[in-house]
Amino acid sequence: MSSSDNMSSLPSPPEPDKSPCPFYPNHLFVEGVCALAVFAAIVIVALVWQVPLEEIADPGDATYVPRPDWYFLFYFQLLKYFQGPLIVVGTFVLPVLVMAVLILLPFFDKGKATGIRKRPLAAAAGLAGVVSIVALTAVSVLEDESHTTKMVLPPVTEAQIAAGEKIFASFCQICHSIDGKGGFMAMAPDLTEIASRVSRARIEQIIIDPQVVSPTTIMSVIPLSEEERHNVSAYLSRKK
Amino acid sequence: MGRIYQFLDERLNLTPLLRDITDHPVPDHANVLKTRSAFIYCFGGIAFFIILLQALSGVFLMLYYSPTPEDAHASVTYIQNETAFGALLQGLHRVGASAAVIMVLLHMLRVFFTGSYKNPRELNWVVGVFLLLIVLAFGFTGYLLPWDQKAYWATTVGLNMVANVPLIGDFLASALRGGNEMGTLTLLRFFVIHVMFLPALLAIFLAAHFFMLRRQGISRPL
C-alpha cells in the first residue's frame, strides 16, 4: 500500500487496519451520498421554512425587540442574569474563561483513556455544558413566548382611551413625540404609528420593563398603576 | 481521460500528489458500511460540505447584494423576488448557516466524548476551537447584511456587548462599527469581514485542520 511508505516516518501512525477500506473511491462515494442527502435536506428546509425579510432598518425605532440568531440565544439569555456592574462578567469574564478551558482542555486532560465510561469527570463536564446551553436556549424561547401571549388585557373602551391620552401627556410625551407634539428627547422614538409596529401586549411590557426593548435603553420605569397602564396601552393601541 | 491524465502527469508529476489525497485506508470504526455507529464520524465531513455550499451560495448572492444602508434591503428583496432561484439561494444560505453551526457543534461533541482531542491531536483540537469561533463570527456578521429591523437591532445589542469588554471594549466596538454610530461604515465592515477576512481565516484554519488529520489519521476507537 502506497500510504504506508509515506506515513512510516510519522510520530503516531494510525493503527493498521485488517481490512482497510480505501478512501478513494469507496469512502468518497459514501461521503458523496451523505452530502447529497444533506443538500436535499437543506433545500427542503429552505423551501418550507421561508423567513420573510423584515422591514428596512429604522434607527429611530427603539421599540423593536432584537433577538440574535438561535445559536446565540443561550448567551443572550445568560447576559440577562448579569446586569449593572456585573455585566462585564457576562460579556468578558465568562466567555474568556470558557474559551480558555476549551483551548487548554487537551493540555490538562492528559489521561490515556478515551472511552466515555473511563472518563466520568470529562463526561460529566461535557454533559453539564450541553445541558446548560440547551436549557438557556429553552428558557430564552419560553420567556419570549410567555411575554407575548400570556398577558390578559381588558377590552379597549373610549373612556380608557381618553384617560390614557391624559396619562400619556403628563408622563410620556416629554420624551416621546406623538402626532407632532412633545418629544424633547431625540433618542425616544416617535409613537404616532406605534400600533402598526407593536402589539398592545408589547406596549404594556415595555412600560413595565423598558429593558425588554434593549438592555441599554435609557427609558426609565414609569410608576403607573395597573389600571393607568391599561389606559395608556389602550390609547396607544389606536395609534396606527 | 487516461490520455489527458497521462499528458498532465508526465509534465506535472501528479501521481504522488493524488496518492497523498486519495490513497489512504479508512479504519473500520469510522466506516458506516462496517460499523453502524460510525455515523458520528461523519459530522466533520458534513460540516465541511456545508461550508463549501455556503461559499458557493454566498458568491452567487454577492452578484446582486449591495452593502450600503440605502440599497442593502432593496437588493435582498430583489434577490428574493426578481432573480431566478434567488429566494431558494437566499434560503439555502440562511438555512445552511444554521446547519453549519449544528454540524460543527456535533462534530465538536463527537471529538470531545470520544476523547479524540488527546495526545497526539491536541493542536488539531485547538485549531477546531478557532474554527468554531470563525463559524460563529460568520453568523454574527452575516446577520446584519439584510439590513432589516432584526439585523440592525440585534447587531446594535451585539456591539453594545462588545463595548462592555474592559479596557479595549470601546475601541473594539468602534472599530467594528466604523465610528460611534451604526451606519454605512458598519455595514461595509461587516460585509468585508464576512466575505473577505473570515473566508481567508477559515481557509487557513481548515487547511491546518485537514493537514493534521491526514498526518495523524482518524483517532482509534473507544
PDB file of C-alpha atoms in Angstrom, chain B residues 4-221:
ATOM      1  CA  ILE B   4      -5.273  13.591 -20.660  1.00  0.00           C
ATOM      2  CA  TYR B   5      -4.155  12.393 -17.250  1.00  0.00           C
ATOM      3  CA  GLN B   6      -1.006  10.885 -18.751  1.00  0.00           C
ATOM      4  CA  PHE B   7      -0.241  14.164 -20.539  1.00  0.00           C
ATOM      5  CA  LEU B   8      -0.604  16.143 -17.303  1.00  0.00           C
ATOM      6  CA  ASP B   9       1.177  13.547 -15.187  1.00  0.00           C
ATOM      7  CA  GLU B  10       4.252  13.476 -17.437  1.00  0.00           C
ATOM      8  CA  ARG B  11       4.631  17.226 -17.125  1.00  0.00           C
ATOM      9  CA  LEU B  12       3.438  17.875 -13.569  1.00  0.00           C
ATOM     10  CA  ASN B  13       4.142  14.579 -11.795  1.00  0.00           C
ATOM     11  CA  LEU B  14       0.626  14.384 -10.341  1.00  0.00           C
ATOM     12  CA  THR B  15       0.646  10.774  -9.149  1.00  0.00           C
ATOM     13  CA  PRO B  16       2.365  11.248  -5.747  1.00  0.00           C
ATOM     14  CA  LEU B  17       0.110  14.224  -5.032  1.00  0.00           C
ATOM     15  CA  LEU B  18      -3.079  12.336  -5.877  1.00  0.00           C
ATOM     16  CA  ARG B  19      -1.885   9.341  -3.921  1.00  0.00           C
ATOM     17  CA  ASP B  20      -1.487  11.536  -0.842  1.00  0.00           C
ATOM     18  CA  ILE B  21      -5.012  12.855  -1.186  1.00  0.00           C
ATOM     19  CA  THR B  22      -6.915   9.732  -2.158  1.00  0.00           C
ATOM     20  CA  ASP B  23      -4.951   6.652  -1.242  1.00  0.00           C
ATOM     21  CA  HIS B  24      -5.367   6.145   2.462  1.00  0.00           C
ATOM     22  CA  PRO B  25      -7.419   3.496   4.189  1.00  0.00           C
ATOM     23  CA  VAL B  26     -10.433   4.445   6.267  1.00  0.00           C
ATOM     24  CA  PRO B  27     -10.459   2.469   9.531  1.00  0.00           C
ATOM     25  CA  ASP B  28     -13.443   0.206  10.141  1.00  0.00           C
ATOM     26  CA  HIS B  29     -14.645   2.058  13.223  1.00  0.00           C
ATOM     27  CA  ALA B  30     -15.139   5.185  11.096  1.00  0.00           C
ATOM     28  CA  ASN B  31     -16.726   3.388   8.163  1.00  0.00           C
ATOM     29  CA  VAL B  32     -20.513   3.438   8.091  1.00  0.00           C
ATOM     30  CA  LEU B  33     -20.640   0.397   5.847  1.00  0.00           C
ATOM     31  CA  LYS B  34     -18.896  -1.702   8.503  1.00  0.00           C
ATOM     32  CA  THR B  35     -19.812  -0.100  11.822  1.00  0.00           C
ATOM     33  CA  ARG B  36     -23.269   1.349  12.192  1.00  0.00           C
ATOM     34  CA  SER B  37     -22.348   3.837  14.921  1.00  0.00           C
ATOM     35  CA  ALA B  38     -19.651   5.246  12.643  1.00  0.00           C
ATOM     36  CA  PHE B  39     -22.071   7.944  11.507  1.00  0.00           C
ATOM     37  CA  ILE B  40     -20.787  10.093  14.385  1.00  0.00           C
ATOM     38  CA  TYR B  41     -17.522  10.327  12.446  1.00  0.00           C
ATOM     39  CA  CYS B  42     -19.405  11.972   9.547  1.00  0.00           C
ATOM     40  CA  PHE B  43     -20.228  15.273  11.254  1.00  0.00           C
ATOM     41  CA  GLY B  44     -16.929  16.945  10.441  1.00  0.00           C
ATOM     42  CA  GLY B  45     -17.111  15.989   6.777  1.00  0.00           C
ATOM     43  CA  ILE B  46     -20.710  17.163   6.551  1.00  0.00           C
ATOM     44  CA  ALA B  47     -19.769  20.458   8.224  1.00  0.00           C
ATOM     45  CA  PHE B  48     -17.047  20.915   5.602  1.00  0.00           C
ATOM     46  CA  PHE B  49     -19.504  20.143   2.809  1.00  0.00           C
ATOM     47  CA  ILE B  50     -21.979  22.708   4.163  1.00  0.00           C
ATOM     48  CA  ILE B  51     -19.185  25.281   4.388  1.00  0.00           C
ATOM     49  CA  LEU B  52     -18.492  24.672   0.689  1.00  0.00           C
ATOM     50  CA  LEU B  53     -22.214  25.162  -0.028  1.00  0.00           C
ATOM     51  CA  GLN B  54     -22.151  28.411   1.945  1.00  0.00           C
ATOM     52  CA  ALA B  55     -19.174  29.661  -0.064  1.00  0.00           C
ATOM     53  CA  LEU B  56     -20.895  28.811  -3.328  1.00  0.00           C
ATOM     54  CA  SER B  57     -24.313  30.252  -2.470  1.00  0.00           C
ATOM     55  CA  GLY B  58     -22.592  33.281  -0.910  1.00  0.00           C
ATOM     56  CA  VAL B  59     -20.668  34.047  -4.079  1.00  0.00           C
ATOM     57  CA  PHE B  60     -23.872  33.991  -6.104  1.00  0.00           C
ATOM     58  CA  LEU B  61     -25.706  36.185  -3.574  1.00  0.00           C
ATOM     59  CA  MET B  62     -22.873  38.703  -3.902  1.00  0.00           C
ATOM     60  CA  LEU B  63     -23.698  39.143  -7.575  1.00  0.00           C
ATOM     61  CA  TYR B  64     -26.756  41.159  -6.538  1.00  0.00           C
ATOM     62  CA  TYR B  65     -26.128  42.267  -2.975  1.00  0.00           C
ATOM     63  CA  SER B  66     -25.235  45.874  -2.308  1.00  0.00           C
ATOM     64  CA  PRO B  67     -23.594  46.640   1.064  1.00  0.00           C
ATOM     65  CA  THR B  68     -24.978  50.127   1.721  1.00  0.00           C
ATOM     66  CA  PRO B  69     -27.753  51.104   4.146  1.00  0.00           C
ATOM     67  CA  GLU B  70     -29.659  52.678   1.259  1.00  0.00           C
ATOM     68  CA  ASP B  71     -29.579  49.634  -1.035  1.00  0.00           C
ATOM     69  CA  ALA B  72     -28.922  46.530   1.078  1.00  0.00           C
ATOM     70  CA  HIS B  73     -32.539  45.861   1.999  1.00  0.00           C
ATOM     71  CA  ALA B  74     -33.781  46.545  -1.532  1.00  0.00           C
ATOM     72  CA  SER B  75     -31.081  44.336  -3.048  1.00  0.00           C
ATOM     73  CA  VAL B  76     -32.041  41.421  -0.798  1.00  0.00           C
ATOM     74  CA  THR B  77     -35.716  41.952  -1.690  1.00  0.00           C
ATOM     75  CA  TYR B  78     -34.659  41.958  -5.326  1.00  0.00           C
ATOM     76  CA  ILE B  79     -32.734  38.707  -4.901  1.00  0.00           C
ATOM     77  CA  GLN B  80     -35.779  37.122  -3.279  1.00  0.00           C
ATOM     78  CA  ASN B  81     -38.409  38.336  -5.711  1.00  0.00           C
ATOM     79  CA  GLU B  82     -36.840  39.098  -9.075  1.00  0.00           C
ATOM     80  CA  THR B  83     -33.883  36.803  -9.687  1.00  0.00           C
ATOM     81  CA  ALA B  84     -34.051  33.209 -10.907  1.00  0.00           C
ATOM     82  CA  PHE B  85     -33.952  30.872  -7.895  1.00  0.00           C
ATOM     83  CA  GLY B  86     -32.986  33.873  -5.783  1.00  0.00           C
ATOM     84  CA  ALA B  87     -35.363  33.068  -2.932  1.00  0.00           C
ATOM     85  CA  LEU B  88     -34.105  29.498  -2.860  1.00  0.00           C
ATOM     86  CA  LEU B  89     -30.487  30.636  -2.941  1.00  0.00           C
ATOM     87  CA  GLN B  90     -31.023  33.076  -0.106  1.00  0.00           C
ATOM     88  CA  GLY B  91     -32.945  30.471   1.886  1.00  0.00           C
ATOM     89  CA  LEU B  92     -30.175  27.970   1.273  1.00  0.00           C
ATOM     90  CA  HIS B  93     -27.566  30.389   2.591  1.00  0.00           C
ATOM     91  CA  ARG B  94     -29.657  31.148   5.680  1.00  0.00           C
ATOM     92  CA  VAL B  95     -30.540  27.523   6.473  1.00  0.00           C
ATOM     93  CA  GLY B  96     -27.004  26.466   5.597  1.00  0.00           C
ATOM     94  CA  ALA B  97     -25.647  28.854   8.224  1.00  0.00           C
ATOM     95  CA  SER B  98     -27.722  27.143  10.913  1.00  0.00           C
ATOM     96  CA  ALA B  99     -26.812  23.706   9.569  1.00  0.00           C
ATOM     97  CA  ALA B 100     -23.112  24.569   9.634  1.00  0.00           C
ATOM     98  CA  VAL B 101     -23.330  25.627  13.279  1.00  0.00           C
ATOM     99  CA  ILE B 102     -25.229  22.444  14.178  1.00  0.00           C
ATOM    100  CA  MET B 103     -22.741  20.208  12.379  1.00  0.00           C
ATOM    101  CA  VAL B 104     -19.688  21.956  13.812  1.00  0.00           C
ATOM    102  CA  LEU B 105     -21.154  21.586  17.311  1.00  0.00           C
ATOM    103  CA  LEU B 106     -21.995  17.907  16.748  1.00  0.00           C
ATOM    104  CA  HIS B 107     -18.501  17.317  15.369  1.00  0.00           C
ATOM    105  CA  MET B 108     -17.034  19.003  18.426  1.00  0.00           C
ATOM    106  CA  LEU B 109     -19.167  16.875  20.775  1.00  0.00           C
ATOM    107  CA  ARG B 110     -18.084  13.716  18.955  1.00  0.00           C
ATOM    108  CA  VAL B 111     -14.416  14.655  19.333  1.00  0.00           C
ATOM    109  CA  PHE B 112     -14.962  15.540  22.991  1.00  0.00           C
ATOM    110  CA  PHE B 113     -16.867  12.430  24.003  1.00  0.00           C
ATOM    111  CA  THR B 114     -14.594  10.027  22.103  1.00  0.00           C
ATOM    112  CA  GLY B 115     -11.572  11.679  23.740  1.00  0.00           C
ATOM    113  CA  SER B 116     -10.131  12.322  20.285  1.00  0.00           C
ATOM    114  CA  TYR B 117      -8.521  15.600  21.369  1.00  0.00           C
ATOM    115  CA  LYS B 118      -5.885  13.754  23.382  1.00  0.00           C
ATOM    116  CA  ASN B 119      -2.239  13.145  22.512  1.00  0.00           C
ATOM    117  CA  PRO B 120      -1.206  13.493  19.670  1.00  0.00           C
ATOM    118  CA  ARG B 121      -4.182  15.547  18.463  1.00  0.00           C
ATOM    119  CA  GLU B 122      -4.082  18.453  20.944  1.00  0.00           C
ATOM    120  CA  LEU B 123      -3.207  21.035  18.313  1.00  0.00           C
ATOM    121  CA  ASN B 124      -5.959  19.940  15.991  1.00  0.00           C
ATOM    122  CA  TRP B 125      -8.469  20.423  18.814  1.00  0.00           C
ATOM    123  CA  VAL B 126      -7.159  23.967  19.352  1.00  0.00           C
ATOM    124  CA  VAL B 127      -7.487  24.699  15.633  1.00  0.00           C
ATOM    125  CA  GLY B 128     -11.005  23.268  15.825  1.00  0.00           C
ATOM    126  CA  VAL B 129     -11.977  25.633  18.651  1.00  0.00           C
ATOM    127  CA  PHE B 130     -10.849  28.537  16.478  1.00  0.00           C
ATOM    128  CA  LEU B 131     -12.847  27.129  13.565  1.00  0.00           C
ATOM    129  CA  LEU B 132     -15.943  27.158  15.801  1.00  0.00           C
ATOM    130  CA  LEU B 133     -15.297  30.822  16.632  1.00  0.00           C
ATOM    131  CA  ILE B 134     -14.836  31.626  12.938  1.00  0.00           C
ATOM    132  CA  VAL B 135     -18.136  29.936  12.038  1.00  0.00           C
ATOM    133  CA  LEU B 136     -19.920  31.874  14.803  1.00  0.00           C
ATOM    134  CA  ALA B 137     -18.300  35.098  13.559  1.00  0.00           C
ATOM    135  CA  PHE B 138     -19.685  34.325  10.094  1.00  0.00           C
ATOM    136  CA  GLY B 139     -23.123  34.037  11.683  1.00  0.00           C
ATOM    137  CA  PHE B 140     -22.795  37.288  13.625  1.00  0.00           C
ATOM    138  CA  THR B 141     -21.567  39.357  10.674  1.00  0.00           C
ATOM    139  CA  GLY B 142     -23.973  37.776   8.190  1.00  0.00           C
ATOM    140  CA  TYR B 143     -26.952  38.573  10.409  1.00  0.00           C
ATOM    141  CA  LEU B 144     -26.544  42.320   9.757  1.00  0.00           C
ATOM    142  CA  LEU B 145     -26.278  42.168   5.973  1.00  0.00           C
ATOM    143  CA  PRO B 146     -30.022  42.177   5.050  1.00  0.00           C
ATOM    144  CA  TRP B 147     -30.229  45.497   6.963  1.00  0.00           C
ATOM    145  CA  ASP B 148     -33.760  44.841   8.183  1.00  0.00           C
ATOM    146  CA  GLN B 149     -35.037  45.668  11.660  1.00  0.00           C
ATOM    147  CA  LYS B 150     -33.902  42.339  13.089  1.00  0.00           C
ATOM    148  CA  ALA B 151     -30.427  42.744  11.627  1.00  0.00           C
ATOM    149  CA  TYR B 152     -29.971  46.318  12.761  1.00  0.00           C
ATOM    150  CA  TRP B 153     -31.151  45.950  16.342  1.00  0.00           C
ATOM    151  CA  ALA B 154     -29.549  42.578  17.052  1.00  0.00           C
ATOM    152  CA  THR B 155     -26.229  43.992  15.880  1.00  0.00           C
ATOM    153  CA  THR B 156     -26.752  47.123  17.977  1.00  0.00           C
ATOM    154  CA  VAL B 157     -27.107  44.926  21.052  1.00  0.00           C
ATOM    155  CA  GLY B 158     -24.155  42.770  19.965  1.00  0.00           C
ATOM    156  CA  LEU B 159     -21.890  45.792  19.580  1.00  0.00           C
ATOM    157  CA  ASN B 160     -23.035  47.172  22.937  1.00  0.00           C
ATOM    158  CA  MET B 161     -21.895  43.886  24.457  1.00  0.00           C
ATOM    159  CA  VAL B 162     -18.516  44.220  22.750  1.00  0.00           C
ATOM    160  CA  ALA B 163     -18.242  47.751  24.172  1.00  0.00           C
ATOM    161  CA  ASN B 164     -18.610  46.268  27.668  1.00  0.00           C
ATOM    162  CA  VAL B 165     -15.315  44.387  27.423  1.00  0.00           C
ATOM    163  CA  PRO B 166     -12.889  46.050  29.842  1.00  0.00           C
ATOM    164  CA  LEU B 167     -10.126  48.346  28.530  1.00  0.00           C
ATOM    165  CA  ILE B 168     -10.328  47.563  24.810  1.00  0.00           C
ATOM    166  CA  GLY B 169     -14.141  47.256  24.553  1.00  0.00           C
ATOM    167  CA  ASP B 170     -14.844  50.778  23.344  1.00  0.00           C
ATOM    168  CA  PHE B 171     -12.035  50.653  20.829  1.00  0.00           C
ATOM    169  CA  LEU B 172     -13.147  47.247  19.546  1.00  0.00           C
ATOM    170  CA  ALA B 173     -16.779  48.274  19.225  1.00  0.00           C
ATOM    171  CA  SER B 174     -15.992  51.490  17.386  1.00  0.00           C
ATOM    172  CA  ALA B 175     -13.533  49.667  15.129  1.00  0.00           C
ATOM    173  CA  LEU B 176     -16.272  47.203  14.170  1.00  0.00           C
ATOM    174  CA  ARG B 177     -18.849  49.972  13.910  1.00  0.00           C
ATOM    175  CA  GLY B 178     -16.573  52.327  11.998  1.00  0.00           C
ATOM    176  CA  GLY B 179     -17.287  55.162  14.430  1.00  0.00           C
ATOM    177  CA  ASN B 180     -19.805  55.882  17.130  1.00  0.00           C
ATOM    178  CA  GLU B 181     -22.967  55.265  15.136  1.00  0.00           C
ATOM    179  CA  MET B 182     -24.150  52.281  13.152  1.00  0.00           C
ATOM    180  CA  GLY B 183     -24.325  53.162   9.511  1.00  0.00           C
ATOM    181  CA  THR B 184     -22.622  52.954   6.141  1.00  0.00           C
ATOM    182  CA  LEU B 185     -19.227  52.005   7.549  1.00  0.00           C
ATOM    183  CA  THR B 186     -20.677  49.401   9.896  1.00  0.00           C
ATOM    184  CA  LEU B 187     -22.471  47.590   7.113  1.00  0.00           C
ATOM    185  CA  LEU B 188     -19.461  47.774   4.799  1.00  0.00           C
ATOM    186  CA  ARG B 189     -17.143  46.487   7.527  1.00  0.00           C
ATOM    187  CA  PHE B 190     -19.411  43.598   8.430  1.00  0.00           C
ATOM    188  CA  PHE B 191     -19.734  42.769   4.742  1.00  0.00           C
ATOM    189  CA  VAL B 192     -15.979  42.817   4.123  1.00  0.00           C
ATOM    190  CA  ILE B 193     -15.337  40.788   7.275  1.00  0.00           C
ATOM    191  CA  HIS B 194     -17.994  38.319   6.160  1.00  0.00           C
ATOM    192  CA  VAL B 195     -16.785  37.870   2.574  1.00  0.00           C
ATOM    193  CA  MET B 196     -13.023  38.558   2.785  1.00  0.00           C
ATOM    194  CA  PHE B 197     -11.434  38.345   6.236  1.00  0.00           C
ATOM    195  CA  LEU B 198     -13.372  35.383   7.593  1.00  0.00           C
ATOM    196  CA  PRO B 199     -13.146  33.214   4.445  1.00  0.00           C
ATOM    197  CA  ALA B 200      -9.374  33.759   4.381  1.00  0.00           C
ATOM    198  CA  LEU B 201      -9.087  32.823   8.055  1.00  0.00           C
ATOM    199  CA  LEU B 202     -11.409  29.878   7.536  1.00  0.00           C
ATOM    200  CA  ALA B 203      -9.321  28.576   4.621  1.00  0.00           C
ATOM    201  CA  ILE B 204      -6.096  28.786   6.635  1.00  0.00           C
ATOM    202  CA  PHE B 205      -7.531  27.055   9.687  1.00  0.00           C
ATOM    203  CA  LEU B 206      -9.336  24.416   7.606  1.00  0.00           C
ATOM    204  CA  ALA B 207      -6.107  23.659   5.750  1.00  0.00           C
ATOM    205  CA  ALA B 208      -4.311  23.197   9.067  1.00  0.00           C
ATOM    206  CA  HIS B 209      -7.202  21.064  10.336  1.00  0.00           C
ATOM    207  CA  PHE B 210      -7.084  18.722   7.329  1.00  0.00           C
ATOM    208  CA  PHE B 211      -3.299  18.619   7.205  1.00  0.00           C
ATOM    209  CA  MET B 212      -3.163  17.437  10.806  1.00  0.00           C
ATOM    210  CA  LEU B 213      -5.990  14.977  10.225  1.00  0.00           C
ATOM    211  CA  ARG B 214      -4.093  13.368   7.341  1.00  0.00           C
ATOM    212  CA  ARG B 215      -0.817  13.289   9.254  1.00  0.00           C
ATOM    213  CA  GLN B 216      -2.334  11.792  12.388  1.00  0.00           C
ATOM    214  CA  GLY B 217      -5.174   9.730  10.997  1.00  0.00           C
ATOM    215  CA  ILE B 218      -8.635   9.305  12.439  1.00  0.00           C
ATOM    216  CA  SER B 219      -8.497   8.594  16.160  1.00  0.00           C
ATOM    217  CA  ARG B 220      -8.660   4.999  17.350  1.00  0.00           C
ATOM    218  CA  PRO B 221     -11.945   3.551  18.574  1.00  0.00           C
TER     219      PRO B 221
END
